[in-house]
Amino acid sequence: MSATASSPVLAFVGAGALGQSFAGLLAKHGQAVTLLATQRTAASLLAAGRIRLQGIVACDIPAVSAPAPPGSVGITTDPADLPAGVGTIFLTKGHDLASAIAHVRAAWPRPGDDAAWVAGLQNGLAKDDMLAAAFGASRVVPGATILGGGRGADGVVTVTSLGMTYLGEMAGGSSPRVDAAIDALMAAGIPAEAPASIQSVLWSKACNAAGVFGVSVLARASGPQLSGDPNLMRAYLALVRETAATGAASDVTVGNYPNFPPIYTYAVSPEEETLSKITPGPLPRGGSLPSMTQDVLASRPMEVEQVFGDLVARAERAGVIVPHLTFVRNILRGIDRITRGD
Ligand SMILES: NC(=O)c1ccc[n+]([C@@H]2O[C@H](COP(=O)([O-])OP(=O)(O)OC[C@H]3O[C@@H](n4cnc5c(N)ncnc54)[C@H](OP(=O)(O)O)[C@@H]3O)[C@@H](O)[C@H]2O)c1
């Protein structure tokens, strides 16, 4: 299906930073798109009558009740409003994914809608198993994004990077439904591709998430501080290597992907070789904080289970020894429990 046709190709669940960015940009480029939101966010977007994106893409996009004409984002709280035959991409936080899946699955896809498919772009590897359990493995298109953004207290979304969005079939490569989704994203100005192995991308992203979140949450370090300090980089590399070894036990080889740390190189190179590339000198004072660090500092729940709990469980099943991942999982579980006031 052409991305410029009026019939929808994609729909989204979760109207936060990513959901508003993806849905807003598709609508801005004339596509028909539905965005399933929580009651409170649906009410505020419909009251405002628009999605406002700022940062590297500054625009207002009309937001109206679904179904919306092409060029507007159709907002709904009812999964029965999700169109037939589309790919629905879940963009809730990992800890809200189970309830969002249950809500959607109760009403969508309708019987006979054989073309409908689902994806989740959450950090961690757990999402695809959860989607497969609810919708069936054949409906799941694994995916990952490094599009970056955040939603401010005023509800406005700041897009910091369009990054790259990866979609691909579980067994590798592309398919007509993946090609249609990539066309739709590219037509909206969102870089997207189907890699040879989506599993390699997912594990490479998991390596970086484990390293960055594990170190940054504990050290309260920004990205530039982490990559500029040899001790923090040693800790990061230990988490990257353990995650890569866990992937290797499932026959997945991590890779070096554009606009992303060279995970394959980090996993296989001697540590001193990587550390020798750090520019000596004072550490930057600031720099943007990784999302999980922002969450803990704002007393929001962290995606501990979806990132660290799931990785450690996979390592245990495969017989891979992961002491650094286990240590981080345990500490972050404790911090998260304190944050939640359990
Ligand atoms: N932001 C990034 O730069 C980035 C990059 C790569 C990956 N990710 C991953 O992508 C995921 C989403 O990130 P985000 O930054 O967009 O998070 P976010 O801004 O917190 O947005 C999550 C959205 O999900 C909504 N939600 C929760 N439960 C729901 C349900 N049952 N039905 C419908 N909507 C529901 C939330 O509702 P409310 O509006 O009521 O809060 C919120 O709008 C996370 O797993 C994150 O790790 C994010």
XYZ file of C-alpha atoms and ligand atoms in Angstrom:
390
model
C 0.000 0.000 0.000
C 1.432 3.399 -0.892
C 2.355 5.711 1.970
C 0.883 8.639 0.119
C -2.506 6.980 -0.391
C -5.292 8.077 1.931
C -5.688 4.583 3.381
C -3.770 4.196 6.613
C -0.635 2.077 6.890
C 0.284 2.607 10.552
C -1.451 3.346 13.864
C 0.107 3.992 17.266
C -0.638 3.152 20.904
C 0.659 5.617 23.500
C 0.551 9.384 22.975
C 3.807 10.273 24.713
C 7.034 11.524 23.181
C 7.366 8.819 20.523
C 3.653 8.349 19.845
C 3.048 12.048 19.213
C 6.249 12.315 17.141
C 5.479 9.370 14.851
C 1.752 10.071 14.499
C 2.294 13.829 14.156
C 4.918 13.505 11.433
C 2.866 10.980 9.442
C -0.178 13.268 9.555
C 1.932 16.332 8.750
C 2.929 14.599 5.533
C -0.668 13.902 4.559
C -1.116 10.382 5.856
C -4.139 8.967 7.683
C -3.135 7.961 11.204
C -4.843 6.909 14.431
C -3.300 7.431 17.871
C -4.690 5.489 20.841
C -4.138 7.548 24.003
C -5.030 7.328 27.669
C -8.176 9.210 28.726
C -6.245 12.125 30.198
C -3.910 12.639 27.248
C -6.686 12.126 24.682
C -8.712 14.796 26.493
C -5.842 17.273 26.576
C -4.846 16.723 22.929
C -8.452 17.058 21.747
C -8.941 20.177 23.893
C -5.806 21.710 22.372
C -6.914 20.540 18.916
C -3.334 19.860 17.958
C -0.122 17.999 18.544
C 2.778 20.406 18.960
C 6.265 19.213 18.074
C 9.326 21.345 18.711
C 13.072 20.847 18.487
C 14.455 19.651 15.168
C 10.903 19.446 13.760
C 8.799 22.425 14.790
C 5.173 22.078 13.740
C 1.565 21.954 14.902
C -0.545 19.103 13.541
C -4.360 19.062 13.867
C -5.623 16.490 16.389
C -9.286 15.468 16.098
C -11.418 12.536 17.193
C -10.741 9.364 15.214
C -11.387 8.597 12.438
C -9.554 11.628 11.116
C -9.001 12.699 7.518
C -5.457 12.409 6.143
C -3.376 15.290 7.461
C -4.846 15.173 10.996
C -4.063 12.781 13.825
C -7.160 10.803 14.820
C -7.177 10.521 18.616
C -9.079 7.782 20.399
C -9.171 5.866 23.662
C -11.119 2.983 22.089
C -9.057 0.242 20.393
C -12.103 -0.602 18.244
C -11.281 2.635 16.380
C -7.941 1.223 15.184
C -8.273 0.614 11.429
C -8.231 -2.826 9.836
C -5.177 -3.993 7.951
C -2.664 -1.605 9.520
C 0.480 -2.118 11.553
C -0.181 -0.916 15.096
C 3.003 0.192 16.850
C 2.975 0.175 20.663
C 4.797 3.172 22.155
C 3.964 2.934 25.841
C 6.705 2.521 28.423
C 7.687 -1.110 28.911
C 5.951 -1.343 32.278
C 2.640 -0.224 30.720
C 2.896 -2.568 27.745
C 1.055 -5.568 29.223
C -2.044 -3.543 30.071
C -1.955 -1.693 26.735
C -1.705 -5.000 24.843
C -4.650 -6.463 26.790
C -6.739 -3.341 26.119
C -6.045 -3.401 22.377
C -6.300 -7.169 21.929
C -9.813 -7.175 23.371
C -11.073 -5.214 20.342
C -8.434 -5.387 17.592
C -7.714 -6.930 15.156
C -11.238 -7.989 14.341
C -11.883 -11.528 13.076
C -10.895 -11.843 9.429
C -8.410 -8.973 9.558
C -5.509 -11.130 8.443
C -3.283 -8.257 7.325
C -3.114 -6.510 10.708
C 0.248 -6.658 12.458
C 1.893 -5.227 15.565
C 5.261 -3.888 16.676
C 6.736 -2.395 19.853
C 9.660 0.013 19.966
C 10.275 -0.167 23.724
C 13.783 -0.592 25.045
C 14.625 -4.194 25.853
C 13.819 -7.489 24.154
C 10.763 -8.540 26.177
C 8.216 -6.621 24.089
C 8.195 -8.975 21.082
C 7.539 -12.026 23.271
C 4.668 -10.170 24.950
C 3.195 -9.122 21.606
C 3.563 -12.647 20.196
C 1.808 -14.158 23.227
C -1.187 -11.863 22.713
C -1.441 -11.475 18.938
C 0.402 -14.564 17.616
C 4.005 -14.635 16.415
C 3.068 -14.242 12.745
C 1.559 -10.808 13.442
C 4.696 -9.442 15.162
C 7.202 -7.295 13.285
C 10.212 -6.719 15.536
C 11.442 -3.146 15.566
C 13.647 -0.589 17.267
C 14.056 3.157 17.024
C 16.701 5.677 17.918
C 14.374 8.580 17.174
C 14.837 10.725 20.275
C 12.390 12.948 22.078
C 10.842 13.903 25.358
C 7.472 15.224 26.529
C 7.628 18.276 28.773
C 5.375 19.070 31.730
C 3.327 21.271 29.355
C 2.683 18.221 27.141
C 4.749 19.594 24.259
C 7.072 17.055 22.664
C 10.639 18.039 21.845
C 12.168 15.918 19.083
C 15.951 15.826 19.526
C 16.867 13.407 16.741
C 15.045 11.574 13.958
C 17.641 8.818 14.343
C 16.740 5.641 12.526
C 13.784 3.296 12.883
C 14.363 -0.353 12.086
C 11.658 -2.877 11.220
C 12.178 -6.387 9.937
C 10.716 -9.834 9.862
C 11.540 -12.133 12.788
C 13.370 -14.580 10.496
C 15.356 -11.764 8.864
C 14.950 -9.394 5.937
C 11.882 -7.538 4.739
C 8.392 -8.295 3.432
C 5.594 -6.339 1.731
C 4.173 -5.237 5.110
C 7.596 -4.081 6.334
C 8.279 -2.296 3.035
C 4.914 -0.489 3.287
C 5.675 0.626 6.851
C 9.137 1.845 5.891
C 7.699 3.739 2.912
C 5.153 5.390 5.229
C 7.839 6.441 7.720
C 10.230 7.692 5.035
C 7.414 9.644 3.361
C 6.979 11.386 6.726
C 10.674 12.315 6.856
C 11.480 9.635 9.446
C 14.593 7.647 8.469
C 13.692 3.946 8.414
C 15.087 0.730 7.046
C 14.784 -3.047 7.115
C 18.178 -4.412 8.179
C 19.431 -7.821 7.077
C 18.935 -9.025 10.662
C 16.521 -7.163 12.933
C 17.635 -9.456 15.759
C 21.176 -8.100 15.407
C 19.815 -4.544 15.655
C 17.668 -5.408 18.690
C 20.582 -7.019 20.527
C 22.956 -4.185 19.596
C 20.446 -1.711 20.969
C 20.019 -3.886 24.072
C 23.813 -3.836 24.592
C 23.880 -0.061 24.498
C 20.758 0.285 26.675
C 22.237 -2.021 29.321
C 25.533 -0.115 29.304
C 24.157 3.414 29.172
C 21.246 2.959 31.574
C 23.204 0.764 33.989
C 26.051 3.235 34.317
C 24.168 6.488 33.963
C 21.453 5.710 36.509
C 24.027 4.691 39.131
C 26.524 7.481 38.353
C 23.934 10.161 37.425
C 26.177 10.697 34.395
C 25.182 12.387 31.150
C 26.041 10.711 27.842
C 29.147 12.873 27.251
C 30.327 12.320 30.839
C 29.976 8.550 30.456
C 31.854 8.390 27.174
C 34.554 10.778 28.443
C 35.458 8.959 31.650
C 37.600 5.782 31.486
C 36.112 4.268 34.651
C 32.532 4.783 33.539
C 33.441 3.439 30.092
C 34.956 0.303 31.679
C 31.654 -0.269 33.481
C 29.702 0.405 30.259
C 31.863 -2.021 28.265
C 31.413 -4.780 30.863
C 27.630 -4.504 30.477
C 27.913 -4.363 26.664
C 30.107 -7.507 26.570
C 27.790 -9.508 28.852
C 24.737 -8.530 26.784
C 26.532 -9.379 23.522
C 27.555 -12.771 24.969
C 23.930 -13.451 25.884
C 22.869 -12.620 22.327
C 25.636 -14.829 20.933
C 24.229 -17.733 22.963
C 21.054 -17.291 20.861
C 23.165 -17.173 17.670
C 22.751 -13.412 17.277
C 25.837 -11.365 16.388
C 25.732 -7.699 17.321
C 26.751 -5.110 14.720
C 27.977 -1.568 14.126
C 25.015 0.550 12.986
C 25.002 4.171 11.744
C 24.442 6.993 14.273
C 24.927 4.530 17.108
C 27.898 3.410 19.243
C 29.979 0.726 17.453
C 28.666 -2.144 19.551
C 30.381 -4.932 17.597
C 33.737 -3.163 17.921
C 33.148 -2.560 21.643
C 32.194 -6.191 22.203
C 35.209 -7.741 20.466
C 38.024 -5.183 20.918
C 40.415 -5.229 23.856
C 39.106 -2.813 26.479
C 42.329 -0.744 26.461
C 41.942 -0.153 22.715
C 38.494 1.420 23.229
C 39.666 3.427 26.244
C 42.686 4.758 24.337
C 40.262 6.669 22.049
C 38.901 8.783 24.927
C 40.098 12.381 24.602
C 41.936 13.355 27.812
C 40.809 16.510 29.605
C 38.108 17.746 31.955
C 34.702 16.106 31.731
C 31.836 18.189 30.326
C 29.713 19.685 33.090
C 26.381 18.820 31.536
C 24.981 16.999 28.558
C 21.712 15.219 28.044
C 20.777 12.504 30.521
C 19.643 9.085 29.252
C 15.882 8.533 29.580
C 16.121 6.049 32.459
C 18.251 8.529 34.425
C 15.687 11.242 33.711
C 13.001 8.852 34.978
C 14.753 8.101 38.282
C 15.572 11.765 38.898
C 11.915 12.654 38.299
C 10.782 9.821 40.630
C 9.121 7.984 37.739
C 9.231 4.172 37.429
C 12.156 2.771 35.425
C 11.986 0.034 32.780
C 14.139 -2.233 34.987
C 12.429 -5.540 34.271
C 12.046 -4.931 30.537
C 15.766 -4.138 30.152
C 17.765 -5.782 32.962
C 15.362 -8.369 34.399
C 14.718 -9.811 30.941
C 18.419 -9.840 29.966
C 19.482 -11.625 33.154
C 16.678 -14.186 32.717
C 17.798 -14.841 29.118
C 21.422 -15.205 30.253
C 20.428 -17.659 32.992
C 18.413 -19.745 30.525
C 21.397 -19.825 28.146
C 23.956 -20.556 30.880
C 25.826 -17.260 30.331
C 27.421 -15.779 33.464
C 26.468 -12.073 33.744
C 27.602 -10.707 37.129
C 27.604 -7.037 36.078
C 24.094 -7.204 34.576
C 22.864 -9.053 37.670
C 24.408 -6.477 40.017
C 22.853 -3.592 38.101
C 19.470 -5.347 37.911
C 19.466 -5.849 41.686
C 20.437 -2.261 42.541
C 17.986 -0.772 40.025
C 15.203 -3.013 41.293
C 15.831 -1.610 44.755
C 15.954 2.000 43.559
C 12.763 1.464 41.542
C 10.962 -0.007 44.526
C 11.937 2.980 46.671
C 10.770 5.331 43.880
C 7.424 3.561 43.615
C 6.998 3.595 47.380
C 6.272 -0.177 47.470
N 11.687 8.909 23.933
C 12.736 8.395 23.311
O 13.634 9.118 22.892
C 12.823 6.914 23.083
C 13.750 6.421 22.148
C 13.813 5.042 21.923
C 12.975 4.177 22.625
N 12.100 4.709 23.541
C 11.233 3.777 24.230
O 9.923 3.955 23.711
C 8.936 3.778 24.729
C 8.072 5.020 24.820
O 8.905 6.116 25.181
P 8.340 7.589 25.338
O 9.520 8.433 25.632
O 7.463 7.954 24.185
O 7.455 7.433 26.654
P 6.343 8.444 27.245
O 6.591 9.823 26.750
O 6.288 8.199 28.705
O 4.995 7.924 26.553
C 4.363 6.741 26.903
C 2.899 6.932 26.591
O 2.188 5.708 26.777
C 0.922 6.063 27.306
N 0.235 4.898 27.859
C 0.488 4.216 29.005
N -0.378 3.178 29.128
C -1.198 3.212 28.041
C -2.291 2.430 27.589
N -2.727 1.383 28.287
N -2.886 2.767 26.426
C -2.468 3.828 25.694
N -1.433 4.618 26.073
C -0.801 4.300 27.223
C 1.242 7.131 28.313
O 0.063 7.768 28.730
P -0.019 9.226 29.430
O -0.045 10.179 28.278
O -1.284 9.190 30.209
O 1.234 9.371 30.262
C 2.199 7.970 27.485
O 1.522 8.869 26.652
C 9.719 3.473 26.016
O 9.805 2.104 26.196
C 11.101 4.050 25.731
O 12.111 3.367 26.445
C 11.992 6.042 23.768
